[in-house]
CSV table of N, CA and C in Angstrom, one decimal:
chain,number,residue,atom,x,y,z
A,1,MET,N,1.2,-1.1,-0.1
A,1,MET,CA,-0.4,-0.1,0.3
A,1,MET,C,0.8,1.1,-0.3
A,2,LYS,N,0.4,2.3,-0.8
A,2,LYS,CA,1.0,3.6,-0.9
A,2,LYS,C,1.6,4.6,0.8
A,3,PRO,N,2.1,5.2,1.0
A,3,PRO,CA,2.3,5.8,2.3
A,3,PRO,C,1.0,7.1,2.5
A,4,PRO,N,0.5,6.3,3.6
A,4,PRO,CA,-0.7,7.3,4.0
A,4,PRO,C,-0.5,8.8,4.0
A,5,ALA,N,-1.3,9.6,4.3
A,5,ALA,CA,-1.6,10.9,3.9
A,5,ALA,C,-0.6,11.5,4.4
A,6,ARG,N,-0.1,11.4,5.5
A,6,ARG,CA,0.8,12.0,6.2
A,6,ARG,C,1.7,12.6,5.4
A,7,GLU,N,2.6,11.7,4.3
A,7,GLU,CA,3.3,12.1,3.6
A,7,GLU,C,3.4,13.0,2.8
A,8,PRO,N,2.2,13.3,1.8
A,8,PRO,CA,1.6,14.5,1.0
A,8,PRO,C,1.6,15.8,2.1
A,9,LEU,N,0.9,15.3,3.0
A,9,LEU,CA,0.7,16.7,3.8
A,9,LEU,C,1.9,17.1,4.7
A,10,SER,N,2.7,16.3,4.5
A,10,SER,CA,4.1,17.2,4.9
A,10,SER,C,4.7,18.0,3.8
A,11,ARG,N,4.1,17.5,2.3
A,11,ARG,CA,5.0,18.8,1.6
A,11,ARG,C,4.0,19.8,1.4
A,12,ALA,N,2.7,19.7,1.3
A,12,ALA,CA,1.0,20.7,1.2
A,12,ALA,C,2.5,22.4,1.4
A,13,ARG,N,1.9,22.9,1.6
A,13,ARG,CA,2.2,24.1,1.3
A,13,ARG,C,1.0,25.6,1.6
A,14,ARG,N,0.0,25.1,0.7
A,14,ARG,CA,-1.5,26.2,0.8
A,14,ARG,C,-2.3,25.2,1.6
A,15,SER,N,-2.5,24.3,0.9
A,15,SER,CA,-4.3,23.2,1.9
A,15,SER,C,-3.7,22.0,1.8
A,16,ALA,N,-4.8,21.6,3.0
A,16,ALA,CA,-5.0,20.1,2.9
A,16,ALA,C,-6.7,20.1,2.9
A,17,ILE,N,-6.9,19.6,2.3
A,17,ILE,CA,-8.3,19.3,2.7
A,17,ILE,C,-8.9,18.0,2.8
A,18,HIS,N,-10.0,17.2,3.4
A,18,HIS,CA,-10.0,16.0,3.9
A,18,HIS,C,-11.4,16.3,4.3
A,19,LEU,N,-12.3,15.1,3.4
A,19,LEU,CA,-14.0,14.5,3.3
A,19,LEU,C,-13.6,13.5,3.6
A,20,GLU,N,-14.8,13.5,4.4
A,20,GLU,CA,-15.4,11.9,5.6
A,20,GLU,C,-16.7,11.5,5.2
A,21,VAL,N,-17.2,11.1,4.4
A,21,VAL,CA,-18.3,10.4,4.1
A,21,VAL,C,-18.9,8.7,4.8
A,22,ARG,N,-18.3,8.0,5.6
A,22,ARG,CA,-18.4,7.2,6.4
A,22,ARG,C,-19.4,7.4,7.8
A,23,ASP,N,-20.2,6.2,7.9
A,23,ASP,CA,-20.1,6.0,9.5
A,23,ASP,C,-19.5,5.4,10.4
A,24,HIS,N,-19.0,4.3,9.8
A,24,HIS,CA,-18.3,3.6,10.2
A,24,HIS,C,-17.3,3.1,9.3
A,25,TYR,N,-15.7,2.9,10.3
A,25,TYR,CA,-14.8,2.6,9.7
A,25,TYR,C,-14.4,1.8,10.7
A,26,HIS,N,-12.9,0.9,10.4
A,26,HIS,CA,-12.7,-0.2,11.2
A,26,HIS,C,-12.8,-0.3,12.9
A,27,SER,N,-13.7,-1.7,12.8
A,27,SER,CA,-14.3,-1.5,14.4
A,27,SER,C,-12.7,-2.0,15.8
A,28,GLU,N,-11.7,-2.6,15.1
A,28,GLU,CA,-11.1,-3.2,15.8
A,28,GLU,C,-9.5,-2.2,16.4
A,29,ASP,N,-10.0,-0.8,15.9
A,29,ASP,CA,-9.0,0.3,16.6
A,29,ASP,C,-9.3,-0.1,18.2
A,30,PRO,N,-8.2,-0.3,18.5
A,30,PRO,CA,-7.8,-0.4,19.7
A,30,PRO,C,-8.1,1.0,20.3
A,31,ASP,N,-8.1,2.1,19.7
A,31,ASP,CA,-8.3,3.3,20.8
A,31,ASP,C,-9.7,3.7,20.9
A,32,PHE,N,-10.4,3.2,20.0
A,32,PHE,CA,-12.3,3.5,19.7
A,32,PHE,C,-12.6,2.4,21.3
A,33,LEU,N,-12.0,0.9,20.5
A,33,LEU,CA,-12.6,-0.3,21.8
A,33,LEU,C,-12.1,0.3,23.1
A,34,ALA,N,-11.2,1.2,23.2
A,34,ALA,CA,-10.8,1.3,24.8
A,34,ALA,C,-12.0,2.4,25.2
A,35,TRP,N,-12.5,3.2,23.9
A,35,TRP,CA,-13.6,4.6,24.0
A,35,TRP,C,-14.4,3.6,24.6
A,36,ARG,N,-14.9,2.9,24.0
A,36,ARG,CA,-16.3,2.2,24.2
A,36,ARG,C,-16.5,1.1,25.5
A,37,GLU,N,-15.5,0.9,25.9
A,37,GLU,CA,-15.4,0.2,27.1
A,37,GLU,C,-15.3,1.5,28.0
A,38,GLY,N,-15.5,2.9,28.1
A,38,GLY,CA,-15.0,4.1,29.2
A,38,GLY,C,-14.2,4.4,29.3
A,39,ARG,N,-13.0,4.2,28.8
A,39,ARG,CA,-11.4,4.5,29.0
A,39,ARG,C,-11.8,6.1,27.9
A,40,ARG,N,-11.6,7.0,28.9
A,40,ARG,CA,-11.5,8.2,27.9
A,40,ARG,C,-10.1,9.1,27.4
A,41,LYS,N,-9.1,9.1,27.0
A,41,LYS,CA,-7.6,9.5,27.2
A,41,LYS,C,-7.9,10.7,26.2
A,42,PHE,N,-9.3,11.2,25.8
A,42,PHE,CA,-8.5,12.6,24.6
A,42,PHE,C,-8.8,13.4,25.3
A,43,THR,N,-8.2,14.0,26.3
A,43,THR,CA,-8.3,15.4,26.6
A,43,THR,C,-7.5,16.4,26.6
A,44,LEU,N,-7.3,17.7,26.8
A,44,LEU,CA,-6.0,18.4,26.5
A,44,LEU,C,-5.0,18.2,28.0
A,45,ASP,N,-5.4,17.8,28.6
A,45,ASP,CA,-4.9,17.3,30.3
A,45,ASP,C,-4.0,16.1,30.0
A,46,ASN,N,-4.1,15.1,28.8
A,46,ASN,CA,-3.3,13.9,28.8
A,46,ASN,C,-2.7,14.5,27.4
A,47,GLN,N,-2.1,15.4,26.8
A,47,GLN,CA,-1.7,15.1,25.3
A,47,GLN,C,-0.7,14.2,24.8
A,48,ALA,N,0.0,14.3,26.2
A,48,ALA,CA,1.1,12.6,26.0
A,48,ALA,C,1.0,11.4,25.8
A,49,ASP,N,0.1,11.4,26.4
A,49,ASP,CA,-0.9,10.1,25.9
A,49,ASP,C,-1.1,9.9,24.4
A,50,TRP,N,-2.1,10.7,23.7
A,50,TRP,CA,-2.5,10.3,22.5
A,50,TRP,C,-1.7,11.5,21.3
A,51,TRP,N,-0.7,11.8,21.9
A,51,TRP,CA,0.1,12.9,20.7
A,51,TRP,C,0.9,12.2,19.8
A,52,GLU,N,0.8,12.2,18.9
A,52,GLU,CA,1.5,11.3,17.6
A,52,GLU,C,2.0,11.6,16.6
A,53,GLY,N,2.6,11.4,15.9
A,53,GLY,CA,3.5,11.5,14.4
A,53,GLY,C,2.1,12.5,13.8
A,54,TRP,N,0.9,11.8,13.7
A,54,TRP,CA,0.2,12.4,12.6
A,54,TRP,C,-0.5,14.0,13.1
A,55,HIS,N,-0.2,14.1,14.3
A,55,HIS,CA,-0.3,15.6,15.3
A,55,HIS,C,0.7,16.3,14.7
A,56,ASP,N,1.8,15.9,14.4
A,56,ASP,CA,3.0,16.2,14.5
A,56,ASP,C,3.4,17.2,13.0
A,57,THR,N,2.3,16.1,12.1
A,57,THR,CA,2.6,16.8,10.3
A,57,THR,C,1.4,17.9,10.6
A,58,VAL,N,0.3,17.7,10.8
A,58,VAL,CA,-0.5,18.9,11.0
A,58,VAL,C,0.1,19.9,11.4
A,59,ARG,N,0.6,19.7,12.7
A,59,ARG,CA,1.3,21.1,13.5
A,59,ARG,C,2.2,21.9,12.1
A,60,ALA,N,2.6,21.0,11.8
A,60,ALA,CA,3.9,21.5,10.6
A,60,ALA,C,3.2,21.9,9.5
A,61,ALA,N,2.5,21.7,8.8
A,61,ALA,CA,1.7,22.3,7.5
A,61,ALA,C,0.9,23.1,8.1
A,62,VAL,N,0.2,23.5,9.4
A,62,VAL,CA,0.2,24.7,9.7
A,62,VAL,C,0.9,25.6,9.8
A,63,SER,N,1.7,25.6,10.5
A,63,SER,CA,3.2,26.6,10.5
A,63,SER,C,3.7,27.1,9.7
A,64,ARG,N,3.5,26.6,8.8
A,64,ARG,CA,4.4,26.7,7.3
A,64,ARG,C,3.1,27.3,6.4
A,65,GLY,N,1.9,27.5,6.9
A,65,GLY,CA,0.6,28.3,6.4
A,65,GLY,C,0.1,27.3,5.3
A,66,ALA,N,0.0,26.6,5.7
A,66,ALA,CA,-1.0,25.7,4.9
A,66,ALA,C,-2.4,25.3,5.8
A,67,ALA,N,-3.4,25.3,5.0
A,67,ALA,CA,-4.8,25.6,6.0
A,67,ALA,C,-5.1,23.5,6.1
A,68,VAL,N,-5.5,23.6,6.8
A,68,VAL,CA,-5.7,21.6,7.2
A,68,VAL,C,-7.0,22.3,8.0
A,69,ARG,N,-8.1,21.0,6.9
A,69,ARG,CA,-9.2,21.3,6.9
A,69,ARG,C,-10.0,19.9,6.9
A,70,ARG,N,-10.6,19.5,7.8
A,70,ARG,CA,-11.9,18.2,7.9
A,70,ARG,C,-13.3,18.5,8.0
A,71,ALA,N,-13.7,17.7,6.9
A,71,ALA,CA,-15.4,17.7,7.3
A,71,ALA,C,-16.3,16.6,7.4
A,72,ARG,N,-16.6,16.3,8.0
A,72,ARG,CA,-17.0,15.0,8.1
A,72,ARG,C,-18.9,15.1,7.7
A,73,VAL,N,-19.4,14.1,6.8
A,73,VAL,CA,-20.6,14.6,6.7
A,73,VAL,C,-21.4,13.2,7.5
A,74,VAL,N,-22.0,13.1,8.5
A,74,VAL,CA,-22.3,12.5,9.4
A,74,VAL,C,-24.3,11.9,9.3
A,75,SER,N,-24.3,10.8,9.7
A,75,SER,CA,-26.1,10.7,9.8
A,75,SER,C,-26.4,10.6,11.2
A,76,GLU,N,-27.4,11.0,11.4
A,76,GLU,CA,-27.6,11.2,13.1
A,76,GLU,C,-28.9,10.5,13.0
A,77,PRO,N,-29.2,9.8,14.4
A,77,PRO,CA,-27.9,9.8,15.6
A,77,PRO,C,-26.7,9.6,15.0
A,78,LEU,N,-26.0,10.0,16.1
A,78,LEU,CA,-24.4,9.1,15.3
A,78,LEU,C,-24.0,8.0,15.9
A,79,THR,N,-23.6,6.9,14.6
A,79,THR,CA,-23.1,6.0,15.1
A,79,THR,C,-21.6,5.9,16.1
A,80,ASP,N,-21.4,4.9,17.0
A,80,ASP,CA,-20.6,5.2,18.2
A,80,ASP,C,-19.5,5.0,17.3
A,81,TYR,N,-19.3,4.6,16.8
A,81,TYR,CA,-17.3,5.5,15.8
A,81,TYR,C,-17.7,6.7,15.3
A,82,VAL,N,-18.5,7.1,14.9
A,82,VAL,CA,-18.6,8.5,14.8
A,82,VAL,C,-18.5,9.4,16.1
A,83,ARG,N,-19.4,9.1,17.3
A,83,ARG,CA,-19.0,9.9,18.5
A,83,ARG,C,-17.7,9.3,19.0
A,84,TRP,N,-16.7,8.5,18.8
A,84,TRP,CA,-15.7,8.2,19.1
A,84,TRP,C,-14.9,9.0,18.4
A,85,GLU,N,-15.0,9.4,17.0
A,85,GLU,CA,-14.8,10.8,16.2
A,85,GLU,C,-14.9,11.8,16.9
A,86,TYR,N,-15.6,12.2,17.1
A,86,TYR,CA,-15.8,13.4,18.2
A,86,TYR,C,-15.4,13.7,18.9
A,87,ALA,N,-15.1,12.6,19.8
A,87,ALA,CA,-14.3,12.9,21.2
A,87,ALA,C,-13.1,12.8,20.7
A,88,TYR,N,-12.5,12.4,19.8
A,88,TYR,CA,-11.3,12.4,19.4
A,88,TYR,C,-10.7,13.9,18.7
A,89,THR,N,-11.6,14.5,18.2
A,89,THR,CA,-11.7,15.3,17.5
A,89,THR,C,-10.5,16.1,18.4
A,90,VAL,N,-10.5,16.4,19.5
A,90,VAL,CA,-10.2,17.3,20.4
A,90,VAL,C,-8.3,17.7,19.8
A,91,THR,N,-7.9,15.8,19.4
A,91,THR,CA,-6.4,16.0,19.0
A,91,THR,C,-6.1,16.8,17.9
A,92,ASN,N,-7.3,16.6,16.7
A,92,ASN,CA,-7.0,17.4,15.5
A,92,ASN,C,-7.1,18.6,15.7
A,93,ALA,N,-7.9,19.4,16.3
A,93,ALA,CA,-7.8,20.5,17.2
A,93,ALA,C,-6.4,21.5,17.5
A,94,ALA,N,-5.7,20.3,18.6
A,94,ALA,CA,-4.6,20.6,19.2
A,94,ALA,C,-3.9,21.6,17.9
A,95,ALA,N,-3.8,20.0,17.4
A,95,ALA,CA,-2.5,20.0,16.6
A,95,ALA,C,-2.6,21.3,14.7
A,96,GLY,N,-4.1,21.8,15.7
A,96,GLY,CA,-4.2,22.8,14.3
A,96,GLY,C,-5.1,23.2,12.9
A,97,GLU,N,-5.8,21.5,13.0
A,97,GLU,CA,-6.9,21.2,11.8
A,97,GLU,C,-7.9,21.9,12.4
A,98,GLN,N,-8.4,22.0,11.5
A,98,GLN,CA,-9.8,23.0,12.0
A,98,GLN,C,-10.9,21.3,11.2
A,99,VAL,N,-12.3,21.5,12.4
A,99,VAL,CA,-13.2,20.6,11.7
A,99,VAL,C,-14.6,20.9,11.7
A,100,ARG,N,-15.4,20.6,10.9
A,100,ARG,CA,-16.7,21.0,10.8
A,100,ARG,C,-17.6,19.4,10.4
A,101,TRP,N,-18.5,19.7,11.2
A,101,TRP,CA,-19.6,18.5,11.0
A,101,TRP,C,-20.9,19.3,10.2
A,102,LEU,N,-21.4,17.5,9.1
A,102,LEU,CA,-22.9,18.8,8.5
A,102,LEU,C,-23.2,16.9,8.7
A,103,PRO,N,-24.2,17.3,9.5
A,103,PRO,CA,-25.7,15.9,9.2
A,103,PRO,C,-26.3,15.4,7.9
A,104,ARG,N,-26.2,14.4,7.2
A,104,ARG,CA,-26.4,13.9,6.4
A,104,ARG,C,-27.7,14.2,5.8
A,105,ARG,N,-28.6,14.5,6.5
A,105,ARG,CA,-29.4,15.1,5.9
A,105,ARG,C,-30.0,16.5,5.5
A,106,GLN,N,-28.5,17.5,5.9
A,106,GLN,CA,-28.5,18.6,5.2
A,106,GLN,C,-27.8,18.4,3.8
A,107,ALA,N,-27.2,17.5,3.8
A,107,ALA,CA,-26.7,17.3,2.4
A,107,ALA,C,-27.0,16.8,0.5
A,108,LYS,N,-28.5,16.5,1.2
A,108,LYS,CA,-29.4,15.8,0.2
A,108,LYS,C,-28.8,16.4,-1.5
A,109,ASP,N,-29.1,17.8,-1.0
A,109,ASP,CA,-28.6,18.5,-2.6
A,109,ASP,C,-27.2,19.0,-3.1
A,110,LEU,N,-26.3,18.0,-2.5
A,110,LEU,CA,-24.6,18.4,-2.6
A,110,LEU,C,-24.3,17.1,-3.6
A,111,ALA,N,-23.2,17.3,-4.4
A,111,ALA,CA,-23.0,16.6,-5.0
A,111,ALA,C,-21.8,16.3,-4.8
A,112,VAL,N,-21.7,15.3,-3.6
A,112,VAL,CA,-20.3,14.8,-3.3
A,112,VAL,C,-19.6,13.4,-3.3
A,113,PRO,N,-18.2,13.0,-3.7
A,113,PRO,CA,-17.5,11.9,-4.1
A,113,PRO,C,-18.2,11.0,-3.1
A,114,ALA,N,-18.8,9.7,-3.0
A,114,ALA,CA,-19.0,8.3,-2.4
A,114,ALA,C,-17.8,8.2,-1.2
A,115,VAL,N,-16.8,8.8,-1.9
A,115,VAL,CA,-15.3,8.0,-0.8
A,115,VAL,C,-15.0,9.0,0.1
A,116,ASP,N,-14.2,8.6,0.6
A,116,ASP,CA,-13.4,9.3,1.1
A,116,ASP,C,-12.2,10.1,1.0
A,117,PHE,N,-11.8,11.6,0.6
A,117,PHE,CA,-10.9,11.9,0.3
A,117,PHE,C,-9.8,13.1,0.6
A,118,TRP,N,-8.7,13.1,0.2
A,118,TRP,CA,-8.3,14.3,0.8
A,118,TRP,C,-7.6,15.1,-0.5
A,119,VAL,N,-7.7,16.7,-0.4
A,119,VAL,CA,-7.2,17.0,-1.9
A,119,VAL,C,-5.6,18.0,-1.2
A,120,PHE,N,-4.6,17.7,-1.7
A,120,PHE,CA,-3.2,18.6,-1.0
A,120,PHE,C,-3.0,19.6,-2.2
A,121,ASP,N,-3.1,20.8,-1.6
A,121,ASP,CA,-2.8,21.7,-2.5
A,121,ASP,C,-3.9,22.7,-3.9
A,122,GLY,N,-4.9,21.8,-3.9
A,122,GLY,CA,-5.6,21.9,-5.1
A,122,GLY,C,-5.2,20.7,-6.1
A,123,GLU,N,-4.4,20.1,-5.8
A,123,GLU,CA,-3.5,19.2,-7.2
A,123,GLU,C,-3.6,18.0,-7.1
A,124,LEU,N,-3.2,17.5,-5.6
A,124,LEU,CA,-3.3,16.0,-5.5
A,124,LEU,C,-4.4,15.1,-5.1
A,125,VAL,N,-5.2,14.3,-5.5
A,125,VAL,CA,-6.1,13.6,-4.4
A,125,VAL,C,-5.5,12.3,-4.0
A,126,LEU,N,-6.3,11.9,-3.3
A,126,LEU,CA,-5.9,10.9,-1.9
A,126,LEU,C,-7.1,10.1,-2.1
A,127,PHE,N,-7.7,9.4,-2.9
A,127,PHE,CA,-8.9,8.6,-1.8
A,127,PHE,C,-8.6,7.6,-1.1
A,128,HIS,N,-9.8,7.3,-0.1
A,128,HIS,CA,-9.6,5.9,0.9
A,128,HIS,C,-10.6,5.1,0.0
A,129,HIS,N,-10.2,4.4,0.0
A,129,HIS,CA,-11.0,3.0,-0.4
A,129,HIS,C,-11.5,1.7,1.1
A,130,PHE,N,-12.7,2.0,1.6
A,130,PHE,CA,-13.0,1.1,2.4
A,130,PHE,C,-14.1,-0.3,2.0
A,131,SER,N,-13.3,-1.1,2.4
A,131,SER,CA,-14.5,-2.5,2.5
A,131,SER,C,-15.5,-2.3,3.3
A,132,GLY,N,-16.6,-2.9,2.9
A,132,GLY,CA,-18.1,-2.9,3.5
A,132,GLY,C,-17.9,-2.7,5.2
A,133,ASP,N,-17.2,-3.4,5.5
A,133,ASP,CA,-16.8,-3.4,7.4
A,133,ASP,C,-15.9,-1.9,7.9
A,134,GLY,N,-15.3,-1.3,6.9
A,134,GLY,CA,-14.6,-0.1,7.4
A,134,GLY,C,-13.3,-0.7,7.6
A,135,VAL,N,-12.9,-1.0,6.9
A,135,VAL,CA,-11.2,-1.9,6.6
A,135,VAL,C,-10.9,-0.8,5.3
A,136,LEU,N,-9.4,0.0,5.7
A,136,LEU,CA,-9.0,-0.1,4.8
A,136,LEU,C,-8.2,-0.4,3.4
A,137,MET,N,-9.1,-0.7,2.0
A,137,MET,CA,-8.3,-1.4,1.3
A,137,MET,C,-7.3,-0.7,0.5
A,138,GLU,N,-7.7,-0.2,0.0
A,138,GLU,CA,-6.6,1.1,-0.9
A,138,GLU,C,-6.4,2.8,-0.8
A,139,ARG,N,-5.1,3.1,-1.1
A,139,ARG,CA,-5.2,4.2,-1.0
A,139,ARG,C,-5.0,4.7,-2.7
A,140,GLU,N,-5.6,5.5,-3.3
A,140,GLU,CA,-5.0,5.7,-4.7
A,140,GLU,C,-5.0,7.3,-4.6
A,141,TYR,N,-3.6,7.9,-5.1
A,141,TYR,CA,-3.5,8.9,-5.3
A,141,TYR,C,-3.8,9.0,-7.1
A,142,VAL,N,-4.2,10.1,-6.9
A,142,VAL,CA,-4.6,11.0,-8.4
A,142,VAL,C,-3.9,12.3,-8.6
A,143,SER,N,-3.7,12.9,-9.6
A,143,SER,CA,-3.1,13.4,-10.1
A,143,SER,C,-3.7,14.1,-11.5
A,144,ASP,N,-4.6,15.0,-11.3
A,144,ASP,CA,-6.3,15.2,-12.1
A,144,ASP,C,-6.1,16.4,-11.9
A,145,GLY,N,-6.0,17.7,-12.8
A,145,GLY,CA,-6.8,18.9,-12.2
A,145,GLY,C,-7.7,19.2,-11.9
A,146,ALA,N,-8.6,18.5,-13.0
A,146,ALA,CA,-10.5,18.6,-13.2
A,146,ALA,C,-10.8,18.1,-11.6
A,147,LEU,N,-10.1,16.6,-11.7
A,147,LEU,CA,-10.8,16.0,-10.4
A,147,LEU,C,-10.6,16.5,-9.1
A,148,ALA,N,-9.0,17.0,-8.9
A,148,ALA,CA,-9.3,17.8,-7.8
A,148,ALA,C,-9.9,19.2,-7.8
A,149,THR,N,-10.2,19.6,-8.5
A,149,THR,CA,-11.2,20.8,-8.4
A,149,THR,C,-12.3,20.6,-8.2
A,150,TRP,N,-12.9,19.4,-8.8
A,150,TRP,CA,-14.3,18.8,-8.4
A,150,TRP,C,-14.4,18.7,-7.2
A,151,CYS,N,-13.6,17.8,-6.4
A,151,CYS,CA,-13.5,17.5,-5.0
A,151,CYS,C,-13.1,18.5,-4.1
A,152,THR,N,-12.3,19.9,-4.4
A,152,THR,CA,-12.4,20.7,-3.8
A,152,THR,C,-13.7,21.4,-3.7
A,153,GLU,N,-14.3,21.8,-4.7
A,153,GLU,CA,-15.6,22.4,-4.7
A,153,GLU,C,-16.4,21.4,-3.8
A,154,ALA,N,-16.2,20.3,-4.2
A,154,ALA,CA,-17.6,19.4,-3.1
A,154,ALA,C,-17.5,20.1,-1.9
A,155,PHE,N,-15.9,19.5,-1.4
A,155,PHE,CA,-15.5,19.9,0.3
A,155,PHE,C,-15.9,20.8,0.3
A,156,GLU,N,-16.0,22.2,-0.3
A,156,GLU,CA,-16.2,23.7,-0.1
A,156,GLU,C,-18.0,23.8,-0.1
A,157,ALA,N,-18.6,22.8,-1.0
A,157,ALA,CA,-19.6,23.4,-0.7
A,157,ALA,C,-20.0,22.2,0.9
A,158,VAL,N,-19.9,21.3,1.5
A,158,VAL,CA,-19.7,21.0,2.7
A,158,VAL,C,-19.8,21.8,3.1
A,159,TRP,N,-18.2,21.8,3.5
A,159,TRP,CA,-17.5,23.3,4.7
A,159,TRP,C,-18.9,24.6,4.8
A,160,LYS,N,-19.2,25.2,4.0
A,160,LYS,CA,-20.2,26.0,4.2
A,160,LYS,C,-21.0,25.9,5.1
A,161,ARG,N,-22.1,24.5,4.4
A,161,ARG,CA,-23.0,24.6,5.3
A,161,ARG,C,-22.7,23.7,6.7
A,162,ALA,N,-21.5,23.0,6.8
A,162,ALA,CA,-21.2,22.6,8.1
A,162,ALA,C,-20.7,23.1,9.1
A,163,THR,N,-21.2,22.4,10.4
A,163,THR,CA,-20.9,23.2,12.1
A,163,THR,C,-19.7,23.0,12.6
A,164,PRO,N,-18.6,24.2,12.9
A,164,PRO,CA,-17.5,24.3,13.7
A,164,PRO,C,-17.6,23.1,14.9
A,165,HIS,N,-16.7,22.2,14.6
A,165,HIS,CA,-16.7,21.6,15.7
A,165,HIS,C,-17.4,21.8,17.6
A,166,GLU,N,-16.6,23.2,17.2
A,166,GLU,CA,-17.1,23.8,18.6
A,166,GLU,C,-18.1,24.3,18.6
A,167,GLU,N,-18.9,23.9,17.6
A,167,GLU,CA,-20.6,24.4,18.3
A,167,GLU,C,-21.1,23.4,17.6
A,168,TYR,N,-21.0,22.3,17.1
A,168,TYR,CA,-22.1,21.1,16.9
A,168,TYR,C,-21.9,19.8,18.1
A,169,LYS,N,-22.8,19.9,18.0
A,169,LYS,CA,-23.4,19.2,19.8
A,169,LYS,C,-24.3,17.8,18.7
A,170,PRO,N,-23.4,16.3,19.1
A,170,PRO,CA,-24.1,15.3,18.4
A,170,PRO,C,-25.4,15.0,18.9
A,171,VAL,N,-25.9,14.5,17.6
A,171,VAL,CA,-27.3,13.8,18.1
A,171,VAL,C,-27.6,12.3,18.8
């Protein structure tokens, strides 16, 4: 499998946008399982327990002037997995990432790719292809200006409607 989003994010100069459209990902994630058991480690008080290379990469991108934004299109009520993502978002924000949430019913008239994706500097698209049970099967990198523009426009349409993480209250 090709390198993860961390590698192209480490080169991004202007922007990195990420759209997530799934309600469930791989359920065997140890952090997710611990959260389901009631162990809550994602607070600013215990940053040493969760800060990792991804957060360093985001912070470095933001420090060099790249805007790092993530939008999540979600079904309500939220699945347990997305509730965990909501709890985990404090880590993204601490690194400098901006995150917004859009209930799926508010996206009904938007043309949005049916897969999660990243767009780096408006040029490189990274699609994440998952199995039905949420296992990442493939990362597909595409350098296609027209496709990057379409994905960016779809992201911006979601972003415009979505609620900032600080204001979003999970249902």
